[in-house]
Tab-separated table of C-alpha atoms in Angstrom:
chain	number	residue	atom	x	y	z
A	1	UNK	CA	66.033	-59.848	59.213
A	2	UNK	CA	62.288	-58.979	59.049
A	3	UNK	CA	61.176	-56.282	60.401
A	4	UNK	CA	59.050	-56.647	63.572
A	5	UNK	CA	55.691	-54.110	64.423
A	6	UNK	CA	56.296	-53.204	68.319
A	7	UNK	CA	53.010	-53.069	70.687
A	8	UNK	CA	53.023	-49.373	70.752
A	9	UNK	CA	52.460	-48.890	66.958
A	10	UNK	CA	49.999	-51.471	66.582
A	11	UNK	CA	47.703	-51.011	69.594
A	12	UNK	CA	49.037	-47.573	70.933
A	13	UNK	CA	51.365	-46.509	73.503
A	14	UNK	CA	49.182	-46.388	76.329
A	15	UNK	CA	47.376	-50.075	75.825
A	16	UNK	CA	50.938	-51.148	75.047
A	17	UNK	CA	52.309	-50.278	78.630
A	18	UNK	CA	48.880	-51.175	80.341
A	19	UNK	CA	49.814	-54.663	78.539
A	20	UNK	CA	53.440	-54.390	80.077
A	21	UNK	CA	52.455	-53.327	83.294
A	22	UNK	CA	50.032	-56.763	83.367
A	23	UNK	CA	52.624	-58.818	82.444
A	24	UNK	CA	55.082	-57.448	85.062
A	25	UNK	CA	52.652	-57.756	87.857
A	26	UNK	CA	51.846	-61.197	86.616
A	27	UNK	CA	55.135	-62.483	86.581
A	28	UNK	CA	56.063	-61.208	90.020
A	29	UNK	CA	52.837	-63.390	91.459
A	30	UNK	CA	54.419	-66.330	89.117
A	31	UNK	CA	57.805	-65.895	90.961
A	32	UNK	CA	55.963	-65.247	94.698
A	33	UNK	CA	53.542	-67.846	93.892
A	34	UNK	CA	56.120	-70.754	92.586
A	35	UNK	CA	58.533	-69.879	95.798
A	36	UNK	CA	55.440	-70.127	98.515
A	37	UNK	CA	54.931	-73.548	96.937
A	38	UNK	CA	58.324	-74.953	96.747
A	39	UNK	CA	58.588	-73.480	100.282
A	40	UNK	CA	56.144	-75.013	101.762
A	41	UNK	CA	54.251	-77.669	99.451
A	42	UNK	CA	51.015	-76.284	100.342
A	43	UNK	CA	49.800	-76.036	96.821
A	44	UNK	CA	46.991	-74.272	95.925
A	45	UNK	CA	46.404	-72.579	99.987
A	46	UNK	CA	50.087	-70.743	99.065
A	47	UNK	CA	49.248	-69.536	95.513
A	48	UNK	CA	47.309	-66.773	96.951
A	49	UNK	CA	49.803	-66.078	99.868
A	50	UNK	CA	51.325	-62.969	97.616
A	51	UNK	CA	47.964	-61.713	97.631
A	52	UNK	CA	47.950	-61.672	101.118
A	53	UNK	CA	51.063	-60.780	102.600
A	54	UNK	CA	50.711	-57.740	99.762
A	55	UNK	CA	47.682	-56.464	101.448
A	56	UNK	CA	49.109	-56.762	104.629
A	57	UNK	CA	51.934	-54.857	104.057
A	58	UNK	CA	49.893	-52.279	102.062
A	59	UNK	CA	48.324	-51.942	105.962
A	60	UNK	CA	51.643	-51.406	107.669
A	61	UNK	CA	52.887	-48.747	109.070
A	62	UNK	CA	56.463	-47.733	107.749
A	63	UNK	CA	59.210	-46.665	109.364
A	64	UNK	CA	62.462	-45.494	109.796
A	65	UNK	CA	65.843	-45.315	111.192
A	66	UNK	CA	67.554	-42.528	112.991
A	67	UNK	CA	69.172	-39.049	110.508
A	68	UNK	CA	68.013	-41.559	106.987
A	69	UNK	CA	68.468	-39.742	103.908
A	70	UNK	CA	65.070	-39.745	103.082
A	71	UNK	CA	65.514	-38.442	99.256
A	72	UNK	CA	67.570	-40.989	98.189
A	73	UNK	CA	66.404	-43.855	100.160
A	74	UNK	CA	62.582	-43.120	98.661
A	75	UNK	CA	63.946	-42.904	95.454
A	76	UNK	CA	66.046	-46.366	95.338
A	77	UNK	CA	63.177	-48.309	96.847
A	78	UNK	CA	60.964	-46.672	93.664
A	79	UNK	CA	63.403	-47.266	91.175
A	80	UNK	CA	63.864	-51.058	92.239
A	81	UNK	CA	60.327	-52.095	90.922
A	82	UNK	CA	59.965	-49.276	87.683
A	83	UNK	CA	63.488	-50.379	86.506
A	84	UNK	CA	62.061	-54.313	86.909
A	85	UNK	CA	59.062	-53.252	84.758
A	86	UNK	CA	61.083	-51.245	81.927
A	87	UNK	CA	63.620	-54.516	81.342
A	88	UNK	CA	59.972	-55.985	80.149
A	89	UNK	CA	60.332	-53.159	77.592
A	90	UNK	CA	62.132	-55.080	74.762
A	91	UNK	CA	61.070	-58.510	76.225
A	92	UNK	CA	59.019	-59.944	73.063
A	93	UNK	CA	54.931	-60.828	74.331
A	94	UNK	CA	52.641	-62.069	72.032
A	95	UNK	CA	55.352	-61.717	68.913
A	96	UNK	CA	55.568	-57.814	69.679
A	97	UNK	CA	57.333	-55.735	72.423
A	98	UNK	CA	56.326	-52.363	73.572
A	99	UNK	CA	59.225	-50.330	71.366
A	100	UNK	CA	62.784	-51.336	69.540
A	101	UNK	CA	65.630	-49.630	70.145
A	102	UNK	CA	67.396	-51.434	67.405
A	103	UNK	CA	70.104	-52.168	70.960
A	104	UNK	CA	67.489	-54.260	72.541
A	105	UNK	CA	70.079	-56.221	75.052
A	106	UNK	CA	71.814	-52.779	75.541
A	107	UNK	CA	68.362	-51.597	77.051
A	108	UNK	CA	67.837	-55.170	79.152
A	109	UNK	CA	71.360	-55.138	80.160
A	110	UNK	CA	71.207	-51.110	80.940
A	111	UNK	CA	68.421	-51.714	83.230
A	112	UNK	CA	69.973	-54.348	85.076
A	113	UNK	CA	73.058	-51.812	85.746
A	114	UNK	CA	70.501	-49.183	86.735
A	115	UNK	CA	69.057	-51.766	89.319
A	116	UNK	CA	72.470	-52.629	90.861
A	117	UNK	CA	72.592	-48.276	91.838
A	118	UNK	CA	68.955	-48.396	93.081
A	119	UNK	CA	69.329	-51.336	95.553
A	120	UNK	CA	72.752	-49.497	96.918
A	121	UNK	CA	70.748	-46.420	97.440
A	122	UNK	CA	68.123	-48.703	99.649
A	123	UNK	CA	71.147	-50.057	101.675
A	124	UNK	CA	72.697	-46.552	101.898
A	125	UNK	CA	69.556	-44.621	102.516
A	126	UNK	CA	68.545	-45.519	106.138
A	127	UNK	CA	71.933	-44.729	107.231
A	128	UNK	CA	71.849	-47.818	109.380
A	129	UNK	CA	74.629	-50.704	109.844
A	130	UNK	CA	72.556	-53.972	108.516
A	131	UNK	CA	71.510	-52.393	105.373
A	132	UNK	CA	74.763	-50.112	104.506
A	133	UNK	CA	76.865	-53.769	104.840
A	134	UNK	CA	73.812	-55.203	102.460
A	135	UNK	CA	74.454	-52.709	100.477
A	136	UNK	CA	78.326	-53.050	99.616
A	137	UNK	CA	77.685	-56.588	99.522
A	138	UNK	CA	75.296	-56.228	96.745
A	139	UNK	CA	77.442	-53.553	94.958
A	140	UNK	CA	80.663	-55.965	94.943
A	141	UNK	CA	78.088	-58.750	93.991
A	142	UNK	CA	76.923	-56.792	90.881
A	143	UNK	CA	80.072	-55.408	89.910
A	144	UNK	CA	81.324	-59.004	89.794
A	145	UNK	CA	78.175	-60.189	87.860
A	146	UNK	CA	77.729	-57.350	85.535
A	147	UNK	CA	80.506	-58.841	82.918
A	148	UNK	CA	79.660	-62.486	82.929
A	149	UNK	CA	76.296	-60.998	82.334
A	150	UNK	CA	77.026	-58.644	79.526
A	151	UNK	CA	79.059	-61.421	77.077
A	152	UNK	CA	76.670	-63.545	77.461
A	153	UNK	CA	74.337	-61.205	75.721
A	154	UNK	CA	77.238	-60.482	73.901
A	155	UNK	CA	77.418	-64.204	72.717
A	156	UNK	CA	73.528	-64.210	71.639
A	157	UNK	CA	74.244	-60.485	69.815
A	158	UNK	CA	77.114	-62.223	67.737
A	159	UNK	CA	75.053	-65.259	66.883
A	160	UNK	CA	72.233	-63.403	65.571
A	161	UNK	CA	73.837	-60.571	64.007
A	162	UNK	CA	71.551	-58.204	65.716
A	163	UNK	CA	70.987	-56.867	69.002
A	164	UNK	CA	67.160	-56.970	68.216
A	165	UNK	CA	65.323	-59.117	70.455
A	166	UNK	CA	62.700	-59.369	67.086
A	167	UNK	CA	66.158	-60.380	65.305
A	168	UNK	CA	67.266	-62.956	67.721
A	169	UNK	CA	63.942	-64.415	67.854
A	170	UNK	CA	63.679	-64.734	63.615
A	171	UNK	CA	67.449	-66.442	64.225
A	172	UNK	CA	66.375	-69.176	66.456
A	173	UNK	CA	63.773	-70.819	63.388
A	174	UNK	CA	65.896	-73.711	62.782
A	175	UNK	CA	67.974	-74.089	65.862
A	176	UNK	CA	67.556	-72.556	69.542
A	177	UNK	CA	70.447	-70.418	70.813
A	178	UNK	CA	70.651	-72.748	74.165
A	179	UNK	CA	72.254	-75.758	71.668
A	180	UNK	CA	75.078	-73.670	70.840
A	181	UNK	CA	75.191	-71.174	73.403
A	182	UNK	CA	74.804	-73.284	76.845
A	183	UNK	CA	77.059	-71.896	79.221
A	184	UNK	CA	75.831	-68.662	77.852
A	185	UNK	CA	71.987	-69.685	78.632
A	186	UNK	CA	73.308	-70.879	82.627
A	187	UNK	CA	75.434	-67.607	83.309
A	188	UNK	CA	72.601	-65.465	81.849
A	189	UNK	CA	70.266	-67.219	84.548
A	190	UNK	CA	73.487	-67.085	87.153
A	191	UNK	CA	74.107	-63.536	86.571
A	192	UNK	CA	70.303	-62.403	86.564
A	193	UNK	CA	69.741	-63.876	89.722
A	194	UNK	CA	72.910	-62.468	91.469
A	195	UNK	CA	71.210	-59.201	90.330
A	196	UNK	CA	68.065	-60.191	92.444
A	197	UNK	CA	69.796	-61.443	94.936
A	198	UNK	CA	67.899	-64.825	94.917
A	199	UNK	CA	69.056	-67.942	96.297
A	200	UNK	CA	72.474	-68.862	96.557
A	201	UNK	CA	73.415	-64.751	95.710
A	202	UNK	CA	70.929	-63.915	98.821
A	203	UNK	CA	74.224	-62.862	101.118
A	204	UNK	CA	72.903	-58.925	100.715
A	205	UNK	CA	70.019	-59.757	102.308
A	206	UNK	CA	71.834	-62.444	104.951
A	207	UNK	CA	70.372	-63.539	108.072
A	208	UNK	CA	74.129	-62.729	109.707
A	209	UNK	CA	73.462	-58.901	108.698
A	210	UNK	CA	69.985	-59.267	110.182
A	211	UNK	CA	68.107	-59.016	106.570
A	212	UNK	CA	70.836	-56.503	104.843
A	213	UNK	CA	69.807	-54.461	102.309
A	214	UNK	CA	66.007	-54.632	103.569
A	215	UNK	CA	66.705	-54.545	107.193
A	216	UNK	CA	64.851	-51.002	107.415
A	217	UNK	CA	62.176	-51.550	104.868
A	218	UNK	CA	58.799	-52.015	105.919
A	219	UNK	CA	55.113	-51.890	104.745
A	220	UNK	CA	54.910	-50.040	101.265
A	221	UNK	CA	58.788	-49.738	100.826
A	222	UNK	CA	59.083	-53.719	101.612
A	223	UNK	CA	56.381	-54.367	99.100
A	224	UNK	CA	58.078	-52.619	96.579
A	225	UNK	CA	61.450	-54.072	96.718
A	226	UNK	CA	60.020	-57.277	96.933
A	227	UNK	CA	57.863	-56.790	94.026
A	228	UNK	CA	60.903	-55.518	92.015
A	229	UNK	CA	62.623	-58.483	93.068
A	230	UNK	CA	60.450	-60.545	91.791
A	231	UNK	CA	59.571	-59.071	88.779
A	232	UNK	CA	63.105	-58.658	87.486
A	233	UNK	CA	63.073	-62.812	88.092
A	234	UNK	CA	60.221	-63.129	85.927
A	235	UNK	CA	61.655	-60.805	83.418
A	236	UNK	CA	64.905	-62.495	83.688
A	237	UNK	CA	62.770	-65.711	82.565
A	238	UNK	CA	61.293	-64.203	80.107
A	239	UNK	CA	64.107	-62.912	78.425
A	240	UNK	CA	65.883	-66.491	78.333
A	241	UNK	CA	63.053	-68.003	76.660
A	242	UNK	CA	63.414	-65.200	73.850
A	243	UNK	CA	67.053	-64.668	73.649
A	244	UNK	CA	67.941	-68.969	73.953
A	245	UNK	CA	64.775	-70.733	73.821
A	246	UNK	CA	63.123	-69.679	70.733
A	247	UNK	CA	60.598	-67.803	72.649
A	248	UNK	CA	56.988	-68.595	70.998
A	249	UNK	CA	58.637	-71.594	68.675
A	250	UNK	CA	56.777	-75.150	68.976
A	251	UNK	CA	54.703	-77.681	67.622
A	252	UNK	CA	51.081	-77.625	67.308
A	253	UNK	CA	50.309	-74.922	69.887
A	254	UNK	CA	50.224	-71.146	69.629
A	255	UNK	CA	53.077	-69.056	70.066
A	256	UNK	CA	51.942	-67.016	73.147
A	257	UNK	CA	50.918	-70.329	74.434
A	258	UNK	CA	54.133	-71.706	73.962
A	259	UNK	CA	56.256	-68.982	75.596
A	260	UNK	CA	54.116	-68.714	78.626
A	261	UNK	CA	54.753	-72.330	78.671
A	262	UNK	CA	58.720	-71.809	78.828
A	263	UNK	CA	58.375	-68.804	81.010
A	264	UNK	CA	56.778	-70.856	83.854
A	265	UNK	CA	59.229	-73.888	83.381
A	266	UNK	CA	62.439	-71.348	83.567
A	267	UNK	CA	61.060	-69.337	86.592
A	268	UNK	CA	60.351	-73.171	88.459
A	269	UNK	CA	63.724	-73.808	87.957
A	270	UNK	CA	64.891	-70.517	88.831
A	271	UNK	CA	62.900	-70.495	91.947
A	272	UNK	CA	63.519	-74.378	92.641
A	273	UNK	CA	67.287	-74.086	92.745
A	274	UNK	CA	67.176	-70.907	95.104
A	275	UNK	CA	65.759	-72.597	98.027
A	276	UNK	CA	67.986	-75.716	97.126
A	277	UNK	CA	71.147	-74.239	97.005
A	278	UNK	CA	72.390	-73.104	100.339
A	279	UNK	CA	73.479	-68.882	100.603
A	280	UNK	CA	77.114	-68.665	99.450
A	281	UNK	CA	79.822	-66.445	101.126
A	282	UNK	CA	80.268	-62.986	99.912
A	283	UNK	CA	83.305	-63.179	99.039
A	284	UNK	CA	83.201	-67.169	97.459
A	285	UNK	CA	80.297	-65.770	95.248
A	286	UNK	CA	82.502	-62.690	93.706
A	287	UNK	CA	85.792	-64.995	93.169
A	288	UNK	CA	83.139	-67.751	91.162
A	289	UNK	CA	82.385	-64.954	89.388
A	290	UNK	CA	85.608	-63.473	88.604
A	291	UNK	CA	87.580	-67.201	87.993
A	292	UNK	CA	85.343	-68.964	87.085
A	293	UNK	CA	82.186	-67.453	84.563
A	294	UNK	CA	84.049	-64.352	83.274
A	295	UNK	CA	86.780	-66.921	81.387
A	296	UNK	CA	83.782	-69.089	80.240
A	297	UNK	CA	81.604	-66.825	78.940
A	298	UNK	CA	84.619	-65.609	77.185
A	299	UNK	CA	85.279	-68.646	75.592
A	300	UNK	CA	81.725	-69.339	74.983
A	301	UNK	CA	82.067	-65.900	72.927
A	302	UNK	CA	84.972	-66.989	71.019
A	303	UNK	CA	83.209	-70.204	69.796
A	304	UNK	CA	80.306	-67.932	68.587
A	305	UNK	CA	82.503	-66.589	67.020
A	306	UNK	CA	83.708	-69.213	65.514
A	307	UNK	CA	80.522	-70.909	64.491
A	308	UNK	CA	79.343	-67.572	62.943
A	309	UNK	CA	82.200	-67.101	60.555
A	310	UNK	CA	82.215	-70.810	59.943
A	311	UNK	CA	78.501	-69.992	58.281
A	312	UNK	CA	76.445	-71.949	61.612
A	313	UNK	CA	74.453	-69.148	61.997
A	314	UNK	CA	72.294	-67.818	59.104
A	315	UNK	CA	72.982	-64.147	59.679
């Protein structure tokens, strides 16, 4: 596989993560913006509601509950949004991403792990009722989610021989990963949104716990966890259209052109099917997860697999 320049060697660490940083912020607006409109079909009017409702809870006072633990609850509702942000780290943009680890999906899926402790410190933190249930409904969501998640990255590793996301891209030229690796590509998406708790997965933040995990959070906290939220969706979509889509790959127009193309259509989707799809149970959306995608991404392993030593992957 050819080797791949990252963003910090070619234009320096510090442009590098300004880049990063731009791209995170930009793809939680995507993900804000997209929802406002499938919300409430307003159009252009709701594309700058995130502006707005940013602002105005820039402007709001915070507050709190009665004996929080103020240490840890400050420092989950921080990590929620950096954690977001760093899974952008190995996330190819513009051919290049800000620095290799040469375990690329070991970093993405590392972060996501991180994020599942950070969101239980923002239910545990305010030492209040709504938000401590949000919070152990989130942790038995993620624990649940965290292995369909991690063979499906598995399956792309195996396919490519690498767990480069530079690697993976270069073994996508003559066929995308989501042809042979489908249920891989829709448990990816499945798992990463359980992980935001978006859509279907929203039971942390349930109306019958009164908002859950984010029952305490207001003004500058709120904004943060919501912009972490968000951003980890984006990231999620931009990771699928590297690791299955063939990221930049497509006729006649540029690369970056192409990928921001296939970033937008998977976070639509994404988005779409959350306000679809009605809130599942807690405990419905850990068995799915357990039954039903753990054995499937399994098998969809096993055929990798398969395929790979059968010589259907030039590795």
């Amino acid at each position: 596989m050819p080797e791949t320049e990252t963003a910090a060697a070619a234009w320096g660490v510090v442009p590098s993560a300004l880049l990063v940083m731009g791209a995170a912020l930009g793809l939680g607006w995507l993900v804000a913006a997209v929802d406002r409109v499938v919300l409430t079909g307003a159009g252009a009017p709701a594309v700058l509601e995130p502006v707005r409702s940013s602002v105005r809870l820039l402007t709001e006072q915070r507050r709190t509950t009665l004996a929080p633990d103020p240490l840890l609850w400050r420092l989950g509702i921080a990590a929620v949004p950096v954690l977001a942000v760093l899974s952008l780290a190995v996330v190819p943009i513009g051919g290049r991403t800000l620095w290799s680890t040469s375990v690329d999906l070991v970093w993405f899926n590392a972060m996501e792990a991180l994020l599942w402790a950070a969101v239980w410190l923002v239910g545990w933190g305010p030492n209040a009722v709504h938000a401590l249930t949000g919070g152990y409904r989130f942790l038995a969501q993620g624990l649940a989610y965290e292995l369909p998640l991690m063979f499906s990255l598995i399956a792309v590793g195996v396919g490519a021989g690498s767990l480069r996301t530079a690697d993976i891209l270069s073994a996508q030229a003559g066929l995308w990963f989501v042809v042979s690796m489908p249920v891989a590509f829709v448990v990816f998406l499945a798992s990463a949104a359980a992980f935001a708790f978006w859509g279907p997965f929203g039971a942390p933040t349930g109306a019958d716990i009164a908002g859950g995990v984010t029952s305490e959070l207001s003004g500058v906290d709120r904004l943060l966890v919501e912009a972490g939220r968000a951003i980890f969706l984006g990231a999620t979509a931009a990771m699928a259209v590297a690791l299955f889509l063939g990221g930049g790959s497509g006729p006649w127009l540029p690369g970056p052109v192409w990928q921001l193309l296939k970033t937008v259509a998977v976070v639509v989707a994404l988005v779409w099917a959350g306000r679809r799809l009605p809130v599942l149970r807690p405990d419905r959306v850990v068995e799915v997860a357990w039954t039903v995608l753990v054995p499937v991404t399994l098998v969809q392993a096993l055929v990798v697999a398969v395929l790979l030593l059968s010589g259907f992957y030039a590795v």
